[in-house]
Coordinates of C-alpha atoms and ligand atoms in Angstrom, one line a residue:
M76 CA -43.9 -27.4 64.6
N77 CA -44.1 -29.8 62.0
T78 CA -40.7 -31.9 61.1
H79 CA -41.8 -33.7 58.1
S80 CA -43.6 -32.9 54.8
D81 CA -44.7 -34.9 51.8
L82 CA -42.7 -32.5 49.3
K83 CA -41.6 -35.5 47.6
I84 CA -45.0 -37.3 47.3
D85 CA -44.4 -40.9 46.1
A86 CA -47.7 -42.0 44.7
K87 CA -47.0 -45.6 45.9
I88 CA -46.0 -44.9 49.5
T89 CA -48.7 -42.4 49.6
A90 CA -51.4 -45.1 48.5
S91 CA -50.3 -47.7 50.8
S92 CA -49.3 -45.8 53.9
G93 CA -51.4 -46.5 56.8
S94 CA -53.6 -48.9 54.5
T95 CA -54.2 -52.7 55.1
P96 CA -51.2 -54.7 54.8
K97 CA -50.9 -56.7 51.5
D98 CA -50.8 -60.7 51.6
A99 CA -47.5 -62.0 51.1
A100 CA -45.7 -65.0 51.6
A101 CA -41.6 -66.0 52.0
V102 CA -39.7 -69.1 52.1
I103 CA -37.0 -70.3 54.3
L104 CA -35.1 -72.7 51.8
L105 CA -33.2 -75.5 53.8
K106 CA -30.6 -77.2 52.2
H107 CA -31.2 -80.8 51.0
D108 CA -30.1 -83.2 53.7
T109 CA -28.8 -80.5 55.7
D110 CA -26.9 -81.4 58.9
A111 CA -30.0 -81.4 61.6
S112 CA -27.8 -80.0 64.2
N113 CA -26.3 -77.1 62.2
P114 CA -28.9 -76.6 59.2
E115 CA -27.7 -74.5 56.3
I116 CA -30.2 -71.9 54.8
F117 CA -30.5 -69.9 51.6
W118 CA -30.8 -65.9 52.4
A119 CA -30.1 -63.0 50.1
R120 CA -29.4 -59.5 50.4
R121 CA -32.1 -57.1 48.8
S122 CA -31.1 -54.8 46.1
E123 CA -29.8 -51.4 47.3
K124 CA -32.2 -49.8 44.8
L125 CA -35.3 -51.1 46.3
A126 CA -37.6 -48.4 48.2
F127 CA -38.9 -51.0 50.5
L128 CA -35.9 -52.7 52.6
G129 CA -33.3 -52.1 50.1
G130 CA -29.8 -53.6 51.3
Y131 CA -31.5 -56.0 54.0
H132 CA -30.7 -59.6 54.4
A133 CA -34.1 -61.5 53.6
F134 CA -35.6 -64.4 52.6
P135 CA -36.8 -65.1 49.0
G136 CA -40.5 -64.1 48.6
G137 CA -43.0 -61.4 47.5
Q138 CA -46.7 -60.3 47.3
V139 CA -49.5 -62.5 46.4
D140 CA -50.6 -62.7 42.6
A141 CA -54.4 -63.0 41.4
S142 CA -53.3 -66.2 39.8
D143 CA -52.1 -67.7 43.0
I144 CA -55.2 -68.9 43.8
E145 CA -55.8 -71.0 40.8
T146 CA -52.7 -72.9 41.4
R147 CA -53.4 -76.9 42.4
V148 CA -52.1 -77.3 45.8
D149 CA -52.7 -81.0 47.2
N150 CA -53.4 -81.9 50.7
C151 CA -54.8 -78.5 51.6
S152 CA -58.2 -77.9 52.1
D153 CA -58.0 -74.3 53.2
V154 CA -58.1 -71.9 50.2
S155 CA -56.1 -69.2 52.0
T156 CA -53.3 -71.4 53.0
A157 CA -53.0 -72.7 49.4
T158 CA -53.1 -69.7 48.0
M159 CA -50.2 -68.5 50.1
I160 CA -48.3 -71.8 49.4
A161 CA -49.0 -70.9 45.7
C162 CA -47.5 -67.4 46.4
A163 CA -44.5 -68.8 48.2
A164 CA -43.8 -71.6 45.4
R165 CA -44.1 -69.0 42.4
E166 CA -42.1 -66.4 44.5
L167 CA -39.1 -69.2 45.2
F168 CA -39.1 -70.0 41.6
E169 CA -39.0 -66.4 40.1
E170 CA -36.1 -65.2 42.5
L171 CA -33.9 -68.2 42.9
G172 CA -35.2 -70.7 40.1
V173 CA -36.0 -73.4 42.6
L174 CA -39.3 -75.2 41.6
V175 CA -40.8 -77.1 44.5
A176 CA -43.6 -79.0 42.8
R177 CA -44.2 -82.7 42.8
G178 CA -43.3 -84.0 39.3
A179 CA -40.5 -81.6 38.9
E180 CA -37.6 -84.0 39.6
R181 CA -38.7 -85.5 36.0
L182 CA -37.6 -82.1 34.6
T183 CA -33.9 -81.4 32.9
K184 CA -32.2 -78.3 34.0
G185 CA -32.5 -77.1 30.4
Q186 CA -36.5 -77.4 30.8
L187 CA -36.6 -75.7 34.3
V188 CA -34.9 -72.7 32.6
S189 CA -37.4 -72.8 29.8
L190 CA -40.4 -73.0 32.2
L191 CA -38.8 -70.3 34.3
D192 CA -38.5 -68.1 30.9
D193 CA -42.3 -68.7 30.0
L194 CA -43.2 -67.6 33.7
E195 CA -41.0 -64.4 33.5
S196 CA -41.8 -63.5 30.1
G197 CA -45.5 -63.6 31.1
R198 CA -46.1 -66.2 28.2
M199 CA -48.0 -68.4 31.0
S200 CA -48.9 -67.8 34.5
F201 CA -47.6 -70.2 37.2
P202 CA -50.7 -72.3 37.7
S203 CA -51.2 -73.2 34.2
L204 CA -47.5 -73.8 33.6
L205 CA -47.7 -76.5 36.2
E206 CA -50.8 -77.7 34.7
H207 CA -49.1 -78.0 31.4
F208 CA -46.4 -80.0 32.4
E209 CA -48.5 -82.0 34.5
L210 CA -46.9 -80.7 38.0
Y211 CA -48.7 -79.8 41.2
L212 CA -48.0 -78.3 44.5
D213 CA -48.0 -80.7 47.6
A214 CA -48.6 -78.5 50.9
N215 CA -46.7 -81.3 52.8
D216 CA -43.7 -79.6 51.0
F217 CA -44.3 -76.0 52.7
K218 CA -44.3 -76.1 56.5
Y219 CA -46.2 -73.0 57.8
V220 CA -43.8 -71.2 60.4
G221 CA -45.7 -68.1 61.3
R222 CA -47.4 -65.0 60.0
W223 CA -45.8 -61.7 60.4
L224 CA -47.4 -58.3 60.2
T225 CA -45.2 -55.2 59.1
P226 CA -45.3 -52.6 61.7
S227 CA -47.2 -49.7 61.2
F228 CA -44.4 -47.1 60.7
S229 CA -43.3 -48.5 57.5
P230 CA -44.4 -46.9 54.3
R231 CA -45.3 -50.8 52.9
R232 CA -47.0 -53.1 54.8
F233 CA -47.3 -56.7 54.4
D234 CA -49.0 -59.7 56.1
T235 CA -46.3 -62.4 55.3
W236 CA -46.7 -66.3 55.9
F237 CA -43.6 -67.8 56.2
F238 CA -43.0 -71.5 55.0
L239 CA -40.2 -73.8 55.6
V240 CA -39.0 -75.5 52.7
E241 CA -36.5 -78.1 51.8
C242 CA -34.6 -77.6 48.7
P243 CA -35.0 -80.4 45.9
R244 CA -32.3 -82.6 45.5
K245 CA -30.4 -81.8 42.1
Q246 CA -31.8 -77.9 42.4
V247 CA -29.6 -74.9 43.0
P248 CA -30.8 -71.7 44.1
N249 CA -29.5 -68.9 41.8
V250 CA -30.2 -65.4 42.5
I251 CA -32.0 -63.9 39.3
D252 CA -31.6 -60.4 38.5
G253 CA -34.0 -58.4 40.0
E254 CA -35.3 -57.7 43.7
L255 CA -32.4 -59.7 45.5
E256 CA -28.6 -58.8 44.7
S257 CA -26.7 -61.6 46.0
G258 CA -27.7 -64.5 48.0
E259 CA -26.0 -67.9 49.5
W260 CA -26.2 -71.0 51.5
S261 CA -25.2 -70.3 55.1
S262 CA -25.6 -72.2 58.4
A263 CA -28.5 -70.6 60.2
R264 CA -25.8 -70.1 63.1
D265 CA -23.3 -68.1 61.3
A266 CA -26.3 -66.1 59.6
F267 CA -27.1 -65.1 63.2
E268 CA -23.5 -64.3 64.2
R269 CA -23.4 -62.1 61.3
W270 CA -26.1 -59.9 62.5
R271 CA -24.7 -60.2 66.1
R272 CA -21.7 -58.7 64.8
S273 CA -23.4 -55.9 62.8
E274 CA -22.5 -57.0 59.3
V275 CA -25.8 -57.3 58.2
I276 CA -29.3 -55.8 58.8
C277 CA -32.5 -57.9 59.0
V278 CA -36.2 -57.5 60.1
P279 CA -37.4 -59.5 63.2
P280 CA -38.9 -62.1 61.2
I281 CA -35.8 -63.0 59.6
L282 CA -34.0 -62.9 62.6
H283 CA -36.5 -65.1 64.7
G284 CA -36.1 -67.7 61.7
L285 CA -32.5 -67.7 61.9
K286 CA -32.2 -67.8 65.7
T287 CA -35.4 -70.8 65.7
I288 CA -33.2 -72.9 63.1
A289 CA -29.9 -72.3 64.5
T290 CA -30.9 -74.3 67.4
G291 CA -31.5 -77.3 64.8
L292 CA -33.8 -79.4 63.3
T293 CA -36.0 -80.6 66.3
D294 CA -39.2 -82.1 66.3
D295 CA -40.5 -79.3 68.2
L296 CA -39.2 -76.6 65.2
A297 CA -42.5 -75.4 64.2
E298 CA -43.7 -75.1 67.9
R299 CA -40.6 -73.0 68.6
F300 CA -41.3 -70.8 65.4
L301 CA -44.8 -70.2 66.4
S302 CA -43.9 -69.6 70.3
I303 CA -44.2 -65.7 70.2
P304 CA -47.1 -63.4 69.7
Q305 CA -45.6 -61.8 66.7
A306 CA -45.5 -64.9 64.9
H307 CA -49.1 -64.9 64.8
G308 CA -49.6 -61.5 63.3
E309 CA -49.2 -59.4 66.4
P310 CA -47.3 -56.0 65.4
T311 CA -43.9 -56.2 66.6
R312 CA -43.1 -53.1 68.8
C313 CA -39.2 -53.8 69.4
I314 CA -37.0 -54.0 66.2
E315 CA -33.6 -54.7 67.0
F316 CA -32.0 -53.7 63.6
H317 CA -28.4 -54.2 65.0
P318 CA -27.7 -55.7 68.0
G319 CA -28.4 -52.9 70.7
F320 CA -29.9 -50.8 68.6
I321 CA -33.6 -51.4 69.4
C322 CA -35.9 -49.1 67.3
F323 CA -39.4 -48.7 69.2
P324 CA -41.6 -46.5 66.5
V325 CA -44.7 -44.4 68.6
R326 CA -47.4 -43.2 67.1
T327 CA -47.1 -39.3 67.2
N328 CA -48.6 -36.2 65.4
T329 CA -45.9 -35.9 63.0
L330 CA -46.6 -34.9 59.2
P331 CA -47.4 -37.6 56.4
P332 CA -46.5 -39.7 55.1
A333 CA -45.1 -40.6 58.6
T334 CA -47.4 -41.6 61.5
H335 CA -44.8 -42.7 63.9
T336 CA -41.5 -41.4 65.5
N337 CA -38.9 -43.9 66.2
C338 CA -37.6 -43.9 69.7
Y339 CA -34.4 -45.7 69.9
I340 CA -32.9 -47.9 73.0
V341 CA -29.3 -48.0 72.7
G342 CA -27.2 -50.2 74.3
T343 CA -26.7 -53.8 75.4
R344 CA -26.2 -53.3 79.1
E345 CA -26.3 -49.5 79.9
V346 CA -28.7 -47.9 77.6
I347 CA -29.8 -44.4 76.8
I348 CA -33.3 -43.8 75.6
I349 CA -33.3 -41.6 72.6
D350 CA -36.5 -39.3 71.9
P351 CA -39.3 -40.6 73.6
A352 CA -41.8 -39.2 71.3
S353 CA -45.2 -39.8 71.5
P354 CA -47.8 -37.8 73.4
F355 CA -50.4 -40.2 73.6
E356 CA -50.9 -42.1 76.7
E357 CA -51.2 -45.9 75.5
E358 CA -48.0 -45.4 73.4
Q359 CA -46.3 -44.1 76.4
I360 CA -47.3 -47.0 78.5
A361 CA -46.2 -49.3 75.6
L362 CA -42.7 -47.7 75.8
A363 CA -42.6 -47.8 79.4
S364 CA -43.3 -51.5 79.7
C365 CA -40.7 -52.3 76.9
V366 CA -37.9 -50.4 79.1
D367 CA -39.2 -52.1 82.3
E368 CA -38.5 -55.5 80.4
L369 CA -35.3 -54.3 79.7
I370 CA -34.6 -53.2 83.0
A371 CA -35.8 -56.7 84.2
E372 CA -33.2 -58.4 81.7
G373 CA -30.5 -56.5 83.6
R374 CA -30.0 -53.3 81.5
V375 CA -29.7 -50.1 83.3
I376 CA -31.1 -46.6 81.7
R377 CA -28.2 -44.0 81.8
E378 CA -30.1 -41.3 80.3
I379 CA -32.7 -39.7 77.8
V380 CA -31.3 -38.2 75.0
L381 CA -33.1 -35.8 72.6
T382 CA -32.2 -35.3 69.0
H383 CA -33.8 -32.0 69.0
L384 CA -36.7 -29.7 70.0
H385 CA -39.7 -30.8 67.8
P386 CA -43.1 -32.2 69.8
D387 CA -43.3 -35.3 67.7
H388 CA -39.7 -36.1 69.4
V389 CA -40.3 -35.0 72.6
G390 CA -43.8 -35.7 73.6
G391 CA -43.3 -38.5 76.0
V392 CA -40.3 -37.3 77.9
N393 CA -42.0 -36.2 81.3
P394 CA -44.4 -39.1 81.4
L395 CA -41.3 -41.5 80.8
L396 CA -38.9 -39.6 83.5
A397 CA -42.0 -39.8 86.0
H398 CA -42.1 -43.5 84.9
L399 CA -38.6 -43.7 85.9
N400 CA -39.3 -41.8 89.1
G401 CA -37.1 -39.2 87.9
S402 CA -33.9 -41.0 88.3
V403 CA -32.3 -40.5 84.8
A404 CA -30.8 -37.4 83.3
V405 CA -32.3 -35.8 80.2
A406 CA -29.5 -35.0 77.8
A407 CA -29.6 -32.4 74.6
H408 CA -27.9 -29.8 73.0
R409 CA -27.5 -26.6 74.8
L410 CA -30.1 -24.8 71.8
T411 CA -32.7 -27.4 72.4
A412 CA -32.2 -27.1 76.0
E413 CA -32.9 -23.6 75.8
A414 CA -35.8 -24.0 73.5
L415 CA -37.3 -26.2 75.6
D416 CA -36.8 -24.5 78.8
G417 CA -40.0 -24.4 81.2
S418 CA -41.5 -27.5 79.6
I419 CA -38.9 -30.4 79.6
R420 CA -36.0 -30.0 82.2
V421 CA -32.4 -30.9 80.5
D422 CA -29.7 -31.9 82.8
R423 CA -26.8 -32.2 80.5
F424 CA -25.7 -30.6 77.6
V425 CA -24.3 -32.5 74.7
E426 CA -21.9 -30.7 72.5
D427 CA -20.3 -31.4 69.0
G428 CA -17.7 -34.4 69.6
D429 CA -19.0 -35.6 72.8
V430 CA -18.9 -39.4 73.4
I431 CA -21.4 -41.5 75.1
D432 CA -19.8 -44.9 76.1
L433 CA -22.2 -47.6 76.9
D434 CA -20.7 -50.6 78.8
G435 CA -22.0 -54.1 77.6
D436 CA -21.5 -57.0 75.4
P437 CA -20.8 -55.3 72.7
A438 CA -20.0 -52.2 74.1
L439 CA -21.1 -49.2 72.0
S440 CA -19.6 -45.6 71.8
L441 CA -21.6 -43.1 70.4
R442 CA -20.1 -39.6 69.3
A443 CA -22.7 -36.8 69.2
M444 CA -22.5 -34.5 65.9
H445 CA -24.1 -31.2 66.2
T446 CA -26.0 -31.1 62.7
P447 CA -28.1 -27.9 62.4
G448 CA -30.2 -27.4 59.7
H449 CA -33.6 -29.2 60.4
A450 CA -33.4 -27.6 63.9
R451 CA -30.5 -25.5 65.4
G452 CA -29.7 -27.8 68.2
H453 CA -30.1 -31.1 66.2
L454 CA -27.9 -33.9 67.3
C455 CA -27.0 -37.2 65.4
F456 CA -25.4 -40.1 67.0
Y457 CA -22.5 -42.3 65.2
E458 CA -21.0 -45.5 66.5
E459 CA -18.0 -46.1 64.5
R460 CA -17.2 -49.5 65.1
T461 CA -20.8 -50.6 63.7
G462 CA -20.9 -47.8 61.3
G463 CA -24.4 -47.2 62.7
L464 CA -25.7 -43.6 62.6
I465 CA -28.8 -42.1 64.5
T466 CA -30.0 -39.5 62.0
G467 CA -32.8 -37.8 63.9
D468 CA -34.8 -35.8 61.5
N469 CA -31.9 -34.9 59.2
I470 CA -32.3 -38.4 57.1
V471 CA -35.6 -40.2 57.4
G472 CA -36.8 -43.4 56.2
I473 CA -40.2 -42.2 55.3
G474 CA -41.2 -38.9 53.6
S475 CA -38.7 -36.0 53.4
V476 CA -37.4 -33.6 55.5
L477 CA -38.6 -29.9 56.0
I478 CA -36.6 -27.0 56.3
N479 CA -38.6 -24.3 57.8
P480 CA -36.7 -21.0 58.5
P481 CA -36.2 -19.6 61.2
E482 CA -35.4 -22.9 63.2
G483 CA -34.1 -24.3 59.9
N484 CA -31.5 -23.2 57.8
M485 CA -30.7 -24.8 54.3
R486 CA -27.1 -23.9 54.1
D487 CA -26.4 -25.5 57.6
Y488 CA -28.4 -28.4 56.5
M489 CA -26.1 -29.2 53.6
Q490 CA -23.1 -28.7 55.4
S491 CA -24.5 -31.3 58.0
L492 CA -25.5 -33.9 55.2
E493 CA -21.9 -33.2 54.0
R494 CA -20.5 -34.1 57.4
L495 CA -22.6 -37.3 57.4
R496 CA -21.4 -38.2 53.8
V497 CA -17.9 -38.5 54.4
L498 CA -18.2 -40.5 58.1
P499 CA -16.0 -43.7 57.2
N500 CA -17.5 -47.0 57.4
L501 CA -21.0 -45.8 57.5
T502 CA -23.3 -49.0 57.4
V503 CA -26.9 -48.1 58.5
L504 CA -29.0 -44.8 58.8
F505 CA -31.6 -44.9 62.1
G506 CA -33.6 -42.4 61.0
A507 CA -36.7 -40.9 63.5
H508 CA -39.4 -42.1 61.3
G509 CA -39.8 -45.3 58.8
P510 CA -37.3 -48.3 58.7
A511 CA -33.7 -48.1 59.3
T512 CA -31.8 -47.4 55.7
A513 CA -29.1 -50.1 54.7
N514 CA -27.7 -48.1 51.7
P515 CA -26.3 -45.0 53.7
L516 CA -24.2 -43.5 51.1
G517 CA -26.9 -44.0 48.2
K518 CA -29.3 -42.2 50.5
I519 CA -27.5 -39.2 51.9
E520 CA -26.3 -38.6 47.9
E521 CA -29.8 -38.6 46.9
Y522 CA -30.6 -36.2 49.7
I523 CA -27.8 -34.0 48.6
A524 CA -28.7 -34.3 44.8
H525 CA -32.3 -33.7 45.3
R526 CA -31.9 -30.4 47.1
L527 CA -29.3 -29.4 44.7
V528 CA -31.9 -29.8 42.0
R529 CA -34.6 -27.8 43.7
E530 CA -31.9 -24.9 44.3
A531 CA -30.9 -24.8 40.8
N532 CA -34.8 -24.8 39.8
I533 CA -35.4 -22.0 42.1
L534 CA -32.4 -19.9 41.0
A535 CA -33.8 -20.4 37.6
A536 CA -37.0 -19.0 38.5
V537 CA -35.8 -16.0 40.2
Q538 CA -33.5 -15.3 37.2
D539 CA -36.7 -15.5 34.7
G540 CA -38.3 -12.9 37.1
V541 CA -40.4 -15.0 39.4
S542 CA -40.2 -13.0 42.5
L543 CA -42.2 -14.1 45.2
P544 CA -41.8 -17.6 47.0
A545 CA -45.6 -18.7 46.2
G546 CA -44.7 -18.0 42.7
I547 CA -41.6 -20.3 42.6
V548 CA -43.3 -22.9 44.1
A549 CA -46.2 -23.1 41.4
R550 CA -43.2 -23.3 38.9
V551 CA -40.9 -25.5 40.6
Y552 CA -42.7 -27.8 42.6
T553 CA -44.8 -29.3 39.8
D554 CA -44.4 -32.8 41.0
V555 CA -45.9 -32.0 44.5
H556 CA -49.6 -32.1 45.7
P557 CA -51.1 -28.8 45.9
K558 CA -52.0 -29.9 49.3
A559 CA -48.4 -29.7 50.0
H560 CA -47.5 -26.3 48.6
A561 CA -47.6 -24.2 52.0
M562 CA -45.0 -26.3 53.1
A563 CA -42.9 -26.4 49.9
E564 CA -43.0 -22.4 50.5
R565 CA -41.1 -23.2 53.8
A566 CA -38.5 -24.6 51.8
V567 CA -38.2 -22.4 49.0
I568 CA -37.6 -19.6 51.7
A569 CA -35.0 -21.9 53.3
H570 CA -33.5 -22.3 49.6
L571 CA -33.7 -18.6 48.7
E572 CA -31.8 -17.7 52.3
K573 CA -29.1 -19.8 51.2
L574 CA -28.8 -18.5 48.1
E575 CA -28.9 -14.9 49.5
T576 CA -26.2 -15.6 52.0
E577 CA -24.2 -17.1 48.8
G578 CA -24.6 -14.0 46.8
F579 CA -26.6 -15.3 44.0
V580 CA -30.1 -13.5 44.7
V581 CA -31.2 -10.3 46.9
C582 CA -34.1 -9.8 48.8
D583 CA -36.2 -6.8 47.9
Q584 CA -38.4 -4.7 50.4
D585 CA -41.6 -6.6 49.3
G586 CA -40.3 -10.2 50.4
G587 CA -39.6 -10.9 46.9
Y588 CA -36.3 -12.0 45.4
I589 CA -34.4 -10.9 42.3
S590 CA -31.3 -12.3 41.0
K591 CA -28.0 -10.6 41.7
R592 CA -27.1 -10.6 38.2
K593 CA -30.2 -9.1 37.1
Q594 CA -30.0 -6.2 40.1
Q595 CA -26.1 -5.4 38.8
E596 CA -27.7 -5.2 34.9
N597 CA -30.4 -2.8 36.2
K598 CA -27.8 -0.5 37.9
Ligands
LIG764 ZN1 -38.1 -32.6 63.6

């Protein structure tokens, strides 16, 4: 039944999952005296190591600090706005070394460096540093261009205020080691084109910012920024991580820390809908109206495609079919179709290697990969040109994957991960839960390594004479909350079955396991 476990409980993720979004600010930095008809902005790639949106392209920014409220901001009577301006200015200084403060033009480069050092080393807070050097912020230097909420499918959520800021003359942004890995000036148009070519991945507010600025620094610039409800804190439903890869998270009865399953709508003209997942009516209506909008824009629904049989992936198939008047086919692996027989009608079987060609600009070509392990009939879909991989429940962006025998099989799962690992040109993983993963190899290798460590520890426990799965859980899963131990036991059984197949352990009559070595010694 269940698809995910919180086997690998990340305290931070658990703490912030589903909680109130944290206040944050981001800066869209415009080049000084940039060409108003083709403006240049500074954007950066986030470090691949970051748990939140690692490898994504973004604007500098971050979470509000307790001291931000103390920063002097002139021409701003509203405390919240002043605090967020202070946050934006501080983050910009910390991440790029650019100080947008009145009076900063008097400082030499060396002084700026030592100021930054005072801040980074914690010797001085941002407000006291400004005060000490007789500097202050002016709200006129920070043009408010919207406030975006991270959708609730994400393990971490922010309420981010965006400010458009012109880089002061003579100051040069410089990516400082930390959250950002590299950055550059780019015309907003070129940056947007890079996204269109699927070379970068970014979240909706960044894309909206690039698109808006690409049209030029017109008088109605701020209005254009604020012309959509998402720029006023309305949650974004459609997340187009890559052109033609729309992620539409829907609320499902999945396992924590995940609360949503990602439905993917793939294609720029002809489209397939992967995993219409939600059993909840209001979520089904939201998805249906997104699909209707796409149809109104000229897209054609080819098929509904299922990654696998679990209820938190197929809960909305029949209502969506009904909404589309039964006019589209449902496709899935034969094993998935057999398991769903009687509840969902599958019209077409998808086998390993089958290709779904989707006409459009750009055209997309999805190759099906039969990747059992989490479920027998599990399918992934690989788009080789862009390097995008729909991973279903094999690799997810939040929580971890449960291998629950007999549907789950650890040996198959490890082989499936290995097949995914060696795909050429892999750039993004579109998992069934949480945000897309922009460091695919790192993620897959982490998954494999994590399982291998568990397996080694489980084998060691058996060799030490711990025989029953529950005992093995108590010894090996010390990093896991006791609440998750029942699920961990399923994973242990999956590992033991793998070890048995490979000849390392044998199962005795009582459901316990002993190591092969010990069995031979006893004979
Ligand atoms: Zn599943």
